[in-house]
Structure formats: C-alpha cells, structure tokens
Tab-separated table of C-alpha atoms and ligand atoms in Angstrom:
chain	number	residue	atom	x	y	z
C	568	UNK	CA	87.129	61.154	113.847
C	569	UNK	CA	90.263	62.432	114.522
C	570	UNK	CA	91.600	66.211	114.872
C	571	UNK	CA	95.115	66.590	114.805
C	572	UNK	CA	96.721	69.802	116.402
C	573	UNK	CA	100.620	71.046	116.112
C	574	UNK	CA	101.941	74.174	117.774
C	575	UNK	CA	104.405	76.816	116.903
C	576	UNK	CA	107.964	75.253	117.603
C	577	UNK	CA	109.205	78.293	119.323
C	578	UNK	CA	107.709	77.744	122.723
C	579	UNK	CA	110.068	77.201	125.933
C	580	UNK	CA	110.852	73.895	126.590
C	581	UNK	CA	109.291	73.602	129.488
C	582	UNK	CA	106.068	74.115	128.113
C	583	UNK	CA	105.864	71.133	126.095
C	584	UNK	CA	104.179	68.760	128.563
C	585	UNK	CA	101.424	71.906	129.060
C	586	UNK	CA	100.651	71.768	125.224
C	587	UNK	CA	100.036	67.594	125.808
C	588	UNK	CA	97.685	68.261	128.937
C	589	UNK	CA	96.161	70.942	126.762
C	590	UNK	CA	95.874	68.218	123.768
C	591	UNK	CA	93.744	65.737	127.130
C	592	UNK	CA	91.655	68.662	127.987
C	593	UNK	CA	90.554	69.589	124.336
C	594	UNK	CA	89.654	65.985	123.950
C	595	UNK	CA	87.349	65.845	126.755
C	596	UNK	CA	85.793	69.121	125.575
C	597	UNK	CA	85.095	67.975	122.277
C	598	UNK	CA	83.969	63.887	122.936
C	599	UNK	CA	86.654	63.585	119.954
C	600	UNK	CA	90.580	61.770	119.515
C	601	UNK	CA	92.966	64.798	119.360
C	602	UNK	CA	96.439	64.138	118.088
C	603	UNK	CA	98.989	66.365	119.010
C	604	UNK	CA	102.208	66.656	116.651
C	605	UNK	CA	105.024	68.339	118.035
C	606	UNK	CA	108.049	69.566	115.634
C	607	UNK	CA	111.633	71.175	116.381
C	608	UNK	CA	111.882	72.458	113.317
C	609	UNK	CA	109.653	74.979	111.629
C	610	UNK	CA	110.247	74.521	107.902
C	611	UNK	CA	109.549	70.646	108.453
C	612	UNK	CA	106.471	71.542	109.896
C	613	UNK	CA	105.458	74.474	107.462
C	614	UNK	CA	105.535	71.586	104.912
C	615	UNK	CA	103.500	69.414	106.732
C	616	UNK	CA	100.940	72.023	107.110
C	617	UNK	CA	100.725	73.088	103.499
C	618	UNK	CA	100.143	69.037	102.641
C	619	UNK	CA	96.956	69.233	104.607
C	620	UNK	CA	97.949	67.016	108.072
C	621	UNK	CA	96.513	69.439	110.113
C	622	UNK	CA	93.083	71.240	111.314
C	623	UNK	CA	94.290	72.715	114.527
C	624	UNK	CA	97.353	74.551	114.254
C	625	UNK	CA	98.465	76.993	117.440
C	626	UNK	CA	101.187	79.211	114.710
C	627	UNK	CA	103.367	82.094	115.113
C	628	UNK	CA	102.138	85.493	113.570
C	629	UNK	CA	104.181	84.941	110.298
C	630	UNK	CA	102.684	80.815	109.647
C	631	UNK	CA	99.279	82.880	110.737
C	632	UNK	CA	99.243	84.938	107.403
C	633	UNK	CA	99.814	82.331	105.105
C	634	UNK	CA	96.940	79.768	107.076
C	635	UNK	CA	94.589	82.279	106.657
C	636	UNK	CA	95.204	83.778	102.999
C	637	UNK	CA	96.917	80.585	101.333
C	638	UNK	CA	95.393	77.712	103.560
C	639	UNK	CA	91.611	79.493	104.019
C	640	UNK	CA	92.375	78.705	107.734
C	641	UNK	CA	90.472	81.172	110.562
C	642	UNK	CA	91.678	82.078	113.508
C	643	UNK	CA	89.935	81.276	116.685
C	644	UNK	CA	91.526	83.173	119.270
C	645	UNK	CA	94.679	84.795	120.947
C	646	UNK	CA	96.591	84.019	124.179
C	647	UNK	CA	95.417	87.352	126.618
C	648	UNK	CA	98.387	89.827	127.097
C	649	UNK	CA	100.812	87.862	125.101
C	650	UNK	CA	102.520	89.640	122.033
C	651	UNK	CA	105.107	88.363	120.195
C	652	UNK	CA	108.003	91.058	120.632
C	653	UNK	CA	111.864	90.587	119.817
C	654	UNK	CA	114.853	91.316	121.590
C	655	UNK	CA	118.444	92.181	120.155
C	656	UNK	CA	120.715	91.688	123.185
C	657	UNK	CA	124.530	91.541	123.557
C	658	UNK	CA	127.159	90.964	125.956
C	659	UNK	CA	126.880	93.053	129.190
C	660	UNK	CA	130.483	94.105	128.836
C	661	UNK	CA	130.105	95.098	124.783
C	662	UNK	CA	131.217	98.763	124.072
C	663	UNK	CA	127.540	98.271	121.736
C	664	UNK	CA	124.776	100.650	123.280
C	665	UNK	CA	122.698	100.600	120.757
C	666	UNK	CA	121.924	99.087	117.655
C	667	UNK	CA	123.438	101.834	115.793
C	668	UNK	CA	126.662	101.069	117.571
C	669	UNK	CA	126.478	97.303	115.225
C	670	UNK	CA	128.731	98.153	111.936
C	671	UNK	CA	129.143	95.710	108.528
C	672	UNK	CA	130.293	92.015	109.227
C	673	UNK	CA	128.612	92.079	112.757
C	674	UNK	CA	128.273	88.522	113.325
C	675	UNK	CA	124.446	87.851	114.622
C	676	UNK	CA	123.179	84.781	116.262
C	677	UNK	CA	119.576	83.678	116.269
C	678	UNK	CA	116.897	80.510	116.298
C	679	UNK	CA	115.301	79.830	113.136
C	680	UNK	CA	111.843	81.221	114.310
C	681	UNK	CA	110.959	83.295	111.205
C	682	UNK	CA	108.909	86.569	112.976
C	683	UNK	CA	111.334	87.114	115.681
C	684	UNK	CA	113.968	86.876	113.017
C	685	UNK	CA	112.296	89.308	110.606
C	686	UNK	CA	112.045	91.811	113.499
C	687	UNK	CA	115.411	91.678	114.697
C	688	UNK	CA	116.102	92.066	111.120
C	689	UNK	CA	113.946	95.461	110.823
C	690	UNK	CA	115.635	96.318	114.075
C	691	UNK	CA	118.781	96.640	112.471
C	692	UNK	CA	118.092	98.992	109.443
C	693	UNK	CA	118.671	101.766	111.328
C	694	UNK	CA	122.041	100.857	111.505
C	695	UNK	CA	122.183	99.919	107.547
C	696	UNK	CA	122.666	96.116	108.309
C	697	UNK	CA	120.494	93.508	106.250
C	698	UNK	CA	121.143	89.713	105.427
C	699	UNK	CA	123.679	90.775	102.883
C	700	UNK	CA	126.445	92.356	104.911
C	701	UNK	CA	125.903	90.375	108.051
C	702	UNK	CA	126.573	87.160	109.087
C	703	UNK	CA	123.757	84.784	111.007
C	704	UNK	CA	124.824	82.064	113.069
C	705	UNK	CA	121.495	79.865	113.047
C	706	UNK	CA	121.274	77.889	116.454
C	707	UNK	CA	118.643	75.705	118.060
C	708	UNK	CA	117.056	77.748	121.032
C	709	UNK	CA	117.373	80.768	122.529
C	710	UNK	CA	119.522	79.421	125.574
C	711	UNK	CA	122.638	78.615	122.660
C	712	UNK	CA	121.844	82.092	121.380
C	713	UNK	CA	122.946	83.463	124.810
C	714	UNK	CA	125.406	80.962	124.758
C	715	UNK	CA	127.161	82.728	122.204
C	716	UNK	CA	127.068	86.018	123.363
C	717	UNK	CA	128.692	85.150	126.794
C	718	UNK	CA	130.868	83.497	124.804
C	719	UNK	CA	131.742	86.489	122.587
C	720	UNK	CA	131.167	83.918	119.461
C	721	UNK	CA	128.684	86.903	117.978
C	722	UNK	CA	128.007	90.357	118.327
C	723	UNK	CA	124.303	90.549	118.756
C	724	UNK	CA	121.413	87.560	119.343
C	725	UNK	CA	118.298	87.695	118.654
C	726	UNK	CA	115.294	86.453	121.116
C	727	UNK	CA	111.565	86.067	121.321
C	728	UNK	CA	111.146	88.361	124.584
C	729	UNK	CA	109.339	85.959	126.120
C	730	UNK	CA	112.327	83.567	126.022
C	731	UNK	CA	115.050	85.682	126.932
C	732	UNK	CA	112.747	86.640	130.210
C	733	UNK	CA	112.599	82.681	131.209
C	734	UNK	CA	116.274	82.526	130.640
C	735	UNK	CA	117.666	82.112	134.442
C	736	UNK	CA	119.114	85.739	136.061
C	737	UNK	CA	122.225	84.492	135.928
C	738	UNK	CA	122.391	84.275	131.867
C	739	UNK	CA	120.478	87.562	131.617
C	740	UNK	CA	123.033	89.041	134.321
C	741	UNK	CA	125.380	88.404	131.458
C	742	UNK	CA	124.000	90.198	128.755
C	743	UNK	CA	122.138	93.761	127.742
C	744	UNK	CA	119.271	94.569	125.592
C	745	UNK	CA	120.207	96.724	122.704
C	746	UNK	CA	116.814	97.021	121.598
C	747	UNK	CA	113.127	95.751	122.412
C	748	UNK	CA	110.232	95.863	120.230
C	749	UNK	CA	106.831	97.429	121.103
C	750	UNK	CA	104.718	96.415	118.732
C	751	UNK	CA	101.743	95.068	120.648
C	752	UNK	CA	99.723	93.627	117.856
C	753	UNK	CA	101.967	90.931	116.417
C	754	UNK	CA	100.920	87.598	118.109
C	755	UNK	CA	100.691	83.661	117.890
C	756	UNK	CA	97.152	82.450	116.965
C	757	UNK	CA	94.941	79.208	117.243
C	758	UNK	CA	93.244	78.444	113.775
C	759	UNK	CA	91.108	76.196	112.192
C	760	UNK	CA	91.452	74.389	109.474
C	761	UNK	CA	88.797	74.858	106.689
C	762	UNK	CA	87.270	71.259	106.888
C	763	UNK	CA	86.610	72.175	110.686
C	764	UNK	CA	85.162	75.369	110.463
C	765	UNK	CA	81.189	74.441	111.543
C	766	UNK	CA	83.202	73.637	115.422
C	767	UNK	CA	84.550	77.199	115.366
C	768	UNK	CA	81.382	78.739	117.826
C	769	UNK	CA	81.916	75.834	119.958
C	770	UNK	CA	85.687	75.822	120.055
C	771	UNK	CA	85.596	79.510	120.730
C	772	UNK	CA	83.211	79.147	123.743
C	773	UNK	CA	85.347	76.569	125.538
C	774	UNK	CA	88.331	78.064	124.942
C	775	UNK	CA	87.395	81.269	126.762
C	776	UNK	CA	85.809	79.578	129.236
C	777	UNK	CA	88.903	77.655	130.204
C	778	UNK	CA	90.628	81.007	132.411
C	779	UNK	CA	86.568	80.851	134.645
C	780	UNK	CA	86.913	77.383	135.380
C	781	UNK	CA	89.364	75.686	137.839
C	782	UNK	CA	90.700	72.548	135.566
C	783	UNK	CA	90.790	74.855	132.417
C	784	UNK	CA	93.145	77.563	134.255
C	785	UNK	CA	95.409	74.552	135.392
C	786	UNK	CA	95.588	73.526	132.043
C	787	UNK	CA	96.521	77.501	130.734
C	788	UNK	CA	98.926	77.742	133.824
C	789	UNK	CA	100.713	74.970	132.756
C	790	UNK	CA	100.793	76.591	128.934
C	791	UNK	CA	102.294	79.141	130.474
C	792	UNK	CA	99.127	81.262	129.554
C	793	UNK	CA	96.917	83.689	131.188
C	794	UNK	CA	93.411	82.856	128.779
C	795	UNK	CA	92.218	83.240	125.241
C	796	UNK	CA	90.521	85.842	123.960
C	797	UNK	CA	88.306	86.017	120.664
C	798	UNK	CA	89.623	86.511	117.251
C	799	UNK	CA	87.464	88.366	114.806
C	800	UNK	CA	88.222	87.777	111.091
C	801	UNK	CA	88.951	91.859	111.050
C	802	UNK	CA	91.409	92.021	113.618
C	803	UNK	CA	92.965	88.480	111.943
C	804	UNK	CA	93.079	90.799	108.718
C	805	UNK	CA	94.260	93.370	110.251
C	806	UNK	CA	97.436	91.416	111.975
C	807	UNK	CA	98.021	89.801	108.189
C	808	UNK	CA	97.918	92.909	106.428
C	809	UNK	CA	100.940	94.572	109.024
C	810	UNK	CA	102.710	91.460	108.936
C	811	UNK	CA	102.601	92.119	105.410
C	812	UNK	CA	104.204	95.437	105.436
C	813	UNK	CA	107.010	93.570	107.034
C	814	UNK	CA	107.962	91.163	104.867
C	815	UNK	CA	109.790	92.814	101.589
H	957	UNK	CA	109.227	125.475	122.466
H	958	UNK	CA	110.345	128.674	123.559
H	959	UNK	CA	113.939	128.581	122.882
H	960	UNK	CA	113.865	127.824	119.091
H	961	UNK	CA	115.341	130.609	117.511
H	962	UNK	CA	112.876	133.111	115.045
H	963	UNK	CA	115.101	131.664	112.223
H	964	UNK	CA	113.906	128.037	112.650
H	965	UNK	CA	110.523	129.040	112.847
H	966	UNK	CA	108.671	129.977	109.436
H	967	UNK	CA	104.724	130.079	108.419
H	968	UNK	CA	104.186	128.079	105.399
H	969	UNK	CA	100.988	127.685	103.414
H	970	UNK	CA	100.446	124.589	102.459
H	971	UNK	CA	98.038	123.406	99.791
H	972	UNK	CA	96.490	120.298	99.424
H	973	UNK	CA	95.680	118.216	96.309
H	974	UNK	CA	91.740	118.821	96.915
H	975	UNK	CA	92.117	122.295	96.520
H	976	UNK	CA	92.277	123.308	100.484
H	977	UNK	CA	94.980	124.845	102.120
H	978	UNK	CA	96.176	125.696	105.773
H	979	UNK	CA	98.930	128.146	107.243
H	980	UNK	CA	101.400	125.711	108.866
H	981	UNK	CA	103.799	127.038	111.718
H	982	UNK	CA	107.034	124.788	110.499
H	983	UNK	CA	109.872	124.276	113.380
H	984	UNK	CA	113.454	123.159	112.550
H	985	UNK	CA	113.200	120.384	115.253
H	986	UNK	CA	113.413	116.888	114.654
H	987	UNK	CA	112.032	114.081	117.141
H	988	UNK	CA	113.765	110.771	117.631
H	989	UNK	CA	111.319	107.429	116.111
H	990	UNK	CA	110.841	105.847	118.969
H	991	UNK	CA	112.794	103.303	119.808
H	992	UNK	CA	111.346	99.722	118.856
H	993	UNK	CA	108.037	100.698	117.987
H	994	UNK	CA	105.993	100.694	115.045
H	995	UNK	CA	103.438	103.375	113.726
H	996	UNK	CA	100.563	102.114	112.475
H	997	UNK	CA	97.295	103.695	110.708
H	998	UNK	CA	95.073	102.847	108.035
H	999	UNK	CA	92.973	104.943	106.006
H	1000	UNK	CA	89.767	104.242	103.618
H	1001	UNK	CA	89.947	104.217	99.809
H	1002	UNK	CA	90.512	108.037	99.678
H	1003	UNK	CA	93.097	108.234	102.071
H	1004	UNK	CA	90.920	109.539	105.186
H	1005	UNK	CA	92.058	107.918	108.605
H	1006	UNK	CA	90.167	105.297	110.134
H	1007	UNK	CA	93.044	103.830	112.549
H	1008	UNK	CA	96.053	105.068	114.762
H	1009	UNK	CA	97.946	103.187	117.015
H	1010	UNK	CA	99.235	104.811	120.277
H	1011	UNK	CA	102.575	105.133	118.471
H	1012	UNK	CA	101.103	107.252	115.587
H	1013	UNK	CA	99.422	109.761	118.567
H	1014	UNK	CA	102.404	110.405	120.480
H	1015	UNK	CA	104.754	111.081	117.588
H	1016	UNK	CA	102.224	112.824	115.462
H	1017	UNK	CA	101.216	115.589	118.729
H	1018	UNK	CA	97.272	114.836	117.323
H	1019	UNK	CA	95.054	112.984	119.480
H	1020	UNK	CA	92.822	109.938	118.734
H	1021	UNK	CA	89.888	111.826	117.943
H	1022	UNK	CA	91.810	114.500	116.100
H	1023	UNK	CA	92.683	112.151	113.384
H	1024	UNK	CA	90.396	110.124	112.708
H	1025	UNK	CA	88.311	110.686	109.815
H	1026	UNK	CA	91.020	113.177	108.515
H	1027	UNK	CA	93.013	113.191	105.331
H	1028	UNK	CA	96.232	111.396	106.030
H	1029	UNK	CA	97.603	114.872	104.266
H	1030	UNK	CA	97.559	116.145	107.897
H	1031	UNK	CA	101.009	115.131	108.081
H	1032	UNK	CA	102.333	116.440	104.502
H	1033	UNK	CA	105.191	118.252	105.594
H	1034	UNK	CA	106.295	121.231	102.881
H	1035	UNK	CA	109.293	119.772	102.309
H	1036	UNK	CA	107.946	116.889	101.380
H	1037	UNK	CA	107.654	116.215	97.242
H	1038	UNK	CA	104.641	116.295	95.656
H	1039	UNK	CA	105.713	113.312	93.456
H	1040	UNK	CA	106.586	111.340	96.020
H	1041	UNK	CA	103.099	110.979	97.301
H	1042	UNK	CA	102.245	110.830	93.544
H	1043	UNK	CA	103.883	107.612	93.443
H	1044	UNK	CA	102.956	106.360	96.330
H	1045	UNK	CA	99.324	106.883	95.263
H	1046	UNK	CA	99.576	105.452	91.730
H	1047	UNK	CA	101.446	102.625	93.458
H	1048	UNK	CA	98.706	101.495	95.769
H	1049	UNK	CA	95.906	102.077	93.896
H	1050	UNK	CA	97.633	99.826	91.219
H	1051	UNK	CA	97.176	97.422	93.915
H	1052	UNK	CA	101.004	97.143	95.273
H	1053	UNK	CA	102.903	97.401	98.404
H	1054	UNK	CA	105.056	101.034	98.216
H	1055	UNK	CA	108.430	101.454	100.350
H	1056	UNK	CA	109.347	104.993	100.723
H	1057	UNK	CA	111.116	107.508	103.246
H	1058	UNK	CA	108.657	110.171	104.645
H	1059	UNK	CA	109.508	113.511	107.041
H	1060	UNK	CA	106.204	113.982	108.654
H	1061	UNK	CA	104.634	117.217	110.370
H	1062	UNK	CA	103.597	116.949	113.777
H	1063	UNK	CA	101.239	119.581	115.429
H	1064	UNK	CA	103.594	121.496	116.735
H	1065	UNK	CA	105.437	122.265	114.052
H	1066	UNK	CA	108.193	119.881	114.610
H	1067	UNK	CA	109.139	116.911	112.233
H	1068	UNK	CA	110.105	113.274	112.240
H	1069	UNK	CA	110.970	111.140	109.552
H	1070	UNK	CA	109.515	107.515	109.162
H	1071	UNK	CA	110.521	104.262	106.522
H	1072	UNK	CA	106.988	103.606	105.428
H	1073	UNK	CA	105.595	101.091	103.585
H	1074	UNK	CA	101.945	100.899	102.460
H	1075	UNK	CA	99.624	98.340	101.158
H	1076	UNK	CA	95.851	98.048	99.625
H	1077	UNK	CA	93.747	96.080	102.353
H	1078	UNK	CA	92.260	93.220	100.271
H	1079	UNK	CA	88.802	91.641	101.359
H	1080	UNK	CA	86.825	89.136	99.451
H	1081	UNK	CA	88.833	90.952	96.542
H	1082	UNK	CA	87.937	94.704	96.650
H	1083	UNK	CA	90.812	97.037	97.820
H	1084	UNK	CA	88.302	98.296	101.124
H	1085	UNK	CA	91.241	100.817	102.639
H	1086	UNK	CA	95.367	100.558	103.188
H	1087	UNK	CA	97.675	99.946	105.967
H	1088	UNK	CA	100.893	102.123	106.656
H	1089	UNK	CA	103.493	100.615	108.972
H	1090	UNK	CA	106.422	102.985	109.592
H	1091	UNK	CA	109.689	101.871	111.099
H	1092	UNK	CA	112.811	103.863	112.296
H	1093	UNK	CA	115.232	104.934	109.037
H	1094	UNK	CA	118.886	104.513	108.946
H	1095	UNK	CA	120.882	108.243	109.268
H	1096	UNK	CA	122.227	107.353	105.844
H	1097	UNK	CA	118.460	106.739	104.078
H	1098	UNK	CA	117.243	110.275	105.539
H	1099	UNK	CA	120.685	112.072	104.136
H	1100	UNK	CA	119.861	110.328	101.018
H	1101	UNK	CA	116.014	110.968	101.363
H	1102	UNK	CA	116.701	114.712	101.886
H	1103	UNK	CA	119.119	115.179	99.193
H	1104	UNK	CA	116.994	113.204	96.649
H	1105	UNK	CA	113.646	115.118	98.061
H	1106	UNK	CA	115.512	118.747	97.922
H	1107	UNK	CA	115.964	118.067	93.841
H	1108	UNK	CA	112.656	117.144	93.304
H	1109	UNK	CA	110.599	120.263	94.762
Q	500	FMN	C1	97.761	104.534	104.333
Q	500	FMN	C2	98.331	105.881	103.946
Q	500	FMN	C3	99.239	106.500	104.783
Q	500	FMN	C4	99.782	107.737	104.462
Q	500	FMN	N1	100.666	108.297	105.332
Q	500	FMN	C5	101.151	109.535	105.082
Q	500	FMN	C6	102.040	110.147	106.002
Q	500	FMN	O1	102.423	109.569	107.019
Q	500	FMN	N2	102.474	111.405	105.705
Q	500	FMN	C7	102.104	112.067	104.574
Q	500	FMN	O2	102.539	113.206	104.375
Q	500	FMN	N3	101.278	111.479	103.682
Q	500	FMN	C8	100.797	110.249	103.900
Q	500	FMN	N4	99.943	109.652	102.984
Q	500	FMN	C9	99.702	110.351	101.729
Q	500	FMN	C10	98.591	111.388	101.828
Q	500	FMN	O3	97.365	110.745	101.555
Q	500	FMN	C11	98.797	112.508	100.793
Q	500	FMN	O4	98.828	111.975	99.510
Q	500	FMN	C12	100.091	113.279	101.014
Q	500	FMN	O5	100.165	113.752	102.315
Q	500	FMN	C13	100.250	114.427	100.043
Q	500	FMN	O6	99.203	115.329	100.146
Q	500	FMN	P1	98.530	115.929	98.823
Q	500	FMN	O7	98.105	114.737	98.016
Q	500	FMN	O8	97.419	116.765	99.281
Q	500	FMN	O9	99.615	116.708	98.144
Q	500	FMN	C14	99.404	108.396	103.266
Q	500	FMN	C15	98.491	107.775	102.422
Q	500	FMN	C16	97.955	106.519	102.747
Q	500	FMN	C17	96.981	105.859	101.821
C-alpha cells in the first residue's frame, strides 16, 4: 500500500527538502511507501485533490474547509504556535500609513495563496477597496511581491506573515507594514483522507510524539516547526465555520 | 470617563424582546475596532453566549465569565433598530449567512461599531448554535449605517 501526501504550496522555499525528510520519517513510522507530491500552484493541486489522488494532505485553512465538508476529510492536528496571519506592507518611503491612506485604482500585488489573499482583501474594506476597483498583480512568491514594492510597481503587497518575517532584513528594511492580522485561530492543518481514517489514533500519537523525541524534532526543525498538537473535530468545525464568515 | 460632558451622557431603558429590561448609562464615545483583529463569539440556538474570543472581551468592557451564558442582547445598543436584528434573526434561522453593520454597547457606556456576519453552525445536519465574526467597517458603511438605522427607529 501506498499513502500519498501533498502540502500546502505556500511554504518558504527553503522548507521543501524538510517536507521530503518529513515524507522518510512518516514512512518509517508507519512500515508503509509514502509518496510525497509537491505542487507550485494551488489551483492545479486543488484539482488533484478533489479527483481523489490524495489521503494525506498538509492544506492551508481555506483547502481545510472544503476537505472536511466537501471531501469528508478529518483533520489530525495543527503545527503548535503557528497561525496563519496576513500582512499588507508597502514601501518604507510611501506617504501610506495606513490602510485607509490606499484610495480607488491602488495597484496591489500578491501570491496566489487564497487565505492570505482573502484577508488582505478584508483588510482593505475599511478603506472601501474590493476586487472591483483595485487592481492585483498576481506573482509567484512572496520575495517578487516585495520585489514590487521596492520597485514602486504597486502600492500595497500582500504576505503570509510568516514569509515576509523570513524575507532577509535588508528587503524588510525596505518596506512598512500597513496592517497585520491577529486572528489567532486561522491555521494550516494535516488531514486524512476518508479511506484512511481507522490510522487516525495512530497517526495522531506519532505525530505528537515527534517534538519528545530527538530524530522527530530534527525532522520538525527542519519543517520549520515547533510540534503538532491535536485536532478535535469541534475545534476543526469551529475554524470552518469562521472561515466561512469570511468568504462572501 | 470623567471629562465627557453631562450632554453626552443619557440613561436609557432598554427593553428586550423577552420582555426584560435594564437602565443603560449610554456615552457619546466611540472606540476604534482594533486594528487587524477579528471578534469572534458564538451563541446556542436562542442566541445565549457560549464563546468569546479575547477580542470580543476587550472591546466589549465584559469579562469572560460575564458573558457567557448571556443573551447576545447584552450588546443591543438603543440606537440600534429593532428590525435589523429582526432580519438578522429570520435570516439565520432560515439557515443563511447574514452581513450587516452593528454599533454595539460596551459596559461602560461607550460604543463601537462592527461589519458582522453570522452563520447557523451545522453538525450532522441540525443548526446546534451560530458563529459571529466581526471585522472593522469602512467610515463610509457606518455614515451609511447610521443614516439608514436613524430612519428606521
Ligand atoms: C451569533 C449572534 C451574534 C449576535 N451579535 C450581536 C451583537 O454583537 N450585538 C447585538 O446588539 N446583537 C447581536 N445579536 C442579536 C441579539 O441576539 C438580539 O437579537 C439583538 O441584540 C436585539 O435584541 P432584542 O431581540 O432583545 O431586541 C447576535 C445574535 C447572534 C445569534
């Protein structure tokens, strides 16, 4: 038997090879073949998903929601301490201070990672700006995003905060943060398909015994993760049904 | 709050839907949403809290224990339409998600206003409670809210 795993394409870079060593660790834990699929693109993988490749899927908060109420995926756990908040930045020498300062026809510059975009997005109605009377430059990582605001190509960018605080000092020298989110309880999840579901107890137990044991916290550190902690299917709800109130 | 003036401080009585009533101090003052942050309860089936996040404390002046297992109405401000809640009500319990712009009461007196939307919790099919997530309103949306809201009392 084989399990195949994908992740959420909006991890840094660097953390690619740490998903791989996490794909040889799971497979020693589980006496089974793990494939791991990796995609730079999340529509492409979206698809994929929906046509049934996949049992183990690591997925942003918005890909969570429809797993678990279109897919009958579960969620197994959480990364500790790791929400999923946004950033709207700009150039360090804009006359912007706030988001409030952005007027109609602000150009905006972003990835195509769906939550962070639908954040920035909510970000911005306080300042009256939607999709319809601004205009998104779609790019393909957060370093181009800040690309384009030192280069004065857009206005405002949006980031995962996680990404724009691996971006080198240098690049965040360059810009300022109009606005962060504090949400808290918006975060990427690792499910399980419905075919897989009797391995959930046993998945859960490894996986949160991985920060106690030396190998397992090698493998997290190279995630760039601190643990896992347990998802119940209330607090999965829960996360679905606010995501919810965020999508129109 | 000592240096409000006696003329933006009035006593209201405020009456409920169930048939109760309390004596509201109500203070011209509004406080900024906070910036990037989302308030976040949910209530049962009638509308009594079972959840606040640490946003919904801090902007609401009640604490944790003070709301819970109170009528969301806690936070009816007076000038606040009655239909407005009306809709929201028939709107949920008709099993839909309702957008609307709300000026909330806080304990002391003061207001802020909130974009809320609210949705029926579904599990295993049975609408078990509802979520409200509020999110920081646009100038123009609480002008508009306030001149719509002023016509409808
Ligand atoms: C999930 C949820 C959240 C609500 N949030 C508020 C709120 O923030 N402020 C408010 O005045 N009413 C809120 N309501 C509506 C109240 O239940 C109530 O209908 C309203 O305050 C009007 O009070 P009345 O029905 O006694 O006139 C909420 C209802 C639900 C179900």
């Amino acid at each position: 038997m084989t399990l195949n795993l994908t992740v959420s394409p909006d991890f840094a870079p660097d953390h690619i090879s740490g998903w791989f060593i996490f794909n040889t660790w799971l497979q020693r834990q589980l006496e089974t073949r793990v494939h791991l699929e990796l995609y730079d693109c999340f529509d492409k993988q979206r698809a994929d998903i929906k046509a049934g490749k996949y049992d183990l899927v690591y997925a942003n908060p918005f890909d969570a929601s429809m797993l678990v109420r279109e897919l009958g995926f579960k969620a197994l756990v959480r990364p500790l301490s790791k929400p999923d908040e946004t950033i709207i930045a700009t150039h360090a020498e804009s006359s912007l201070t706030c988001v409030e300062d952005l007027a109609e026809g602000a150009q905006l510059v972003a990835t195509d990672d769906p939550d962070v975009n639908r954040i920035g997005m909510i970000m911005l109605e306080p300042a009256d700006l939607d999709s319809a009377n601004t205009k998104l430059n779609t790019v393909d990582s957060y370093v181009i995003v800040a690309k384009h605001l030192l280069n004065n190509q857009a206005d405002a960018g949006f980031f995962l905060k996680d990404a724009y605080d691996e971006l080198s000092a240098l690049i965040r020298k360059q810009m300022k943060v109009l606005v962060s989110s504090e949400i808290s309880v918006v975060h990427h999840a690792l499910l399980v398909g419905p075919e897989m579901q009797q391995f959930i107890p046993q998945l859960q137990d490894k996986l949160i015994g991985m920060a106690e044991d030396e190998k397992g916290k090698s493998v997290l550190e190279s995630m760039n993760l601190l643990g896992w902690e347990i998802m119940t299917e209330e607090e999965t709800e829960f996360m679905i049904d606010l995501i919810d109130t965020l999508i129109d | 709050m000592s240096e409000q003036g006696s003329a933006d401080v009035r006593e209201v009585v405020i009456e409920y839907f169930d048939g109760t009533s309390r004596t509201a101090t109500i203070i011209d003052r509004e406080v900024p949403y906070p910036e990037g942050k989302l308030i976040v309860s949910r209530t049962d089936t009638k509308g009594f809290i079972t959840h606040a996040n640490q946003a919904f404390v801090d902007m609401s002046g009640y604490s944790q224990e003070e709301l819970i297992g109170k009528n969301h109405y806690i936070l009816r401000h007076p000038d606040m339409p009655a239909v407005a809640f009306a809709g929201l009500w028939e709107t949920i319990e008709a099993g839909n998600k309702w957008h609307g712009y709300v000026k909330n009461l806080r304990k002391d007196g003061a207001y802020y206003w909130v974009k809320a939307t609210v949705i029926p919790n579904i599990r295993n099919g049975q609408v078990v409670g509802y979520t409200s997530v509020r999110r920081k309103p646009s100038r123009s949306k609480i002008a508009e809210s306030e001149a719509l809201y002023a016509t409808l009392k």
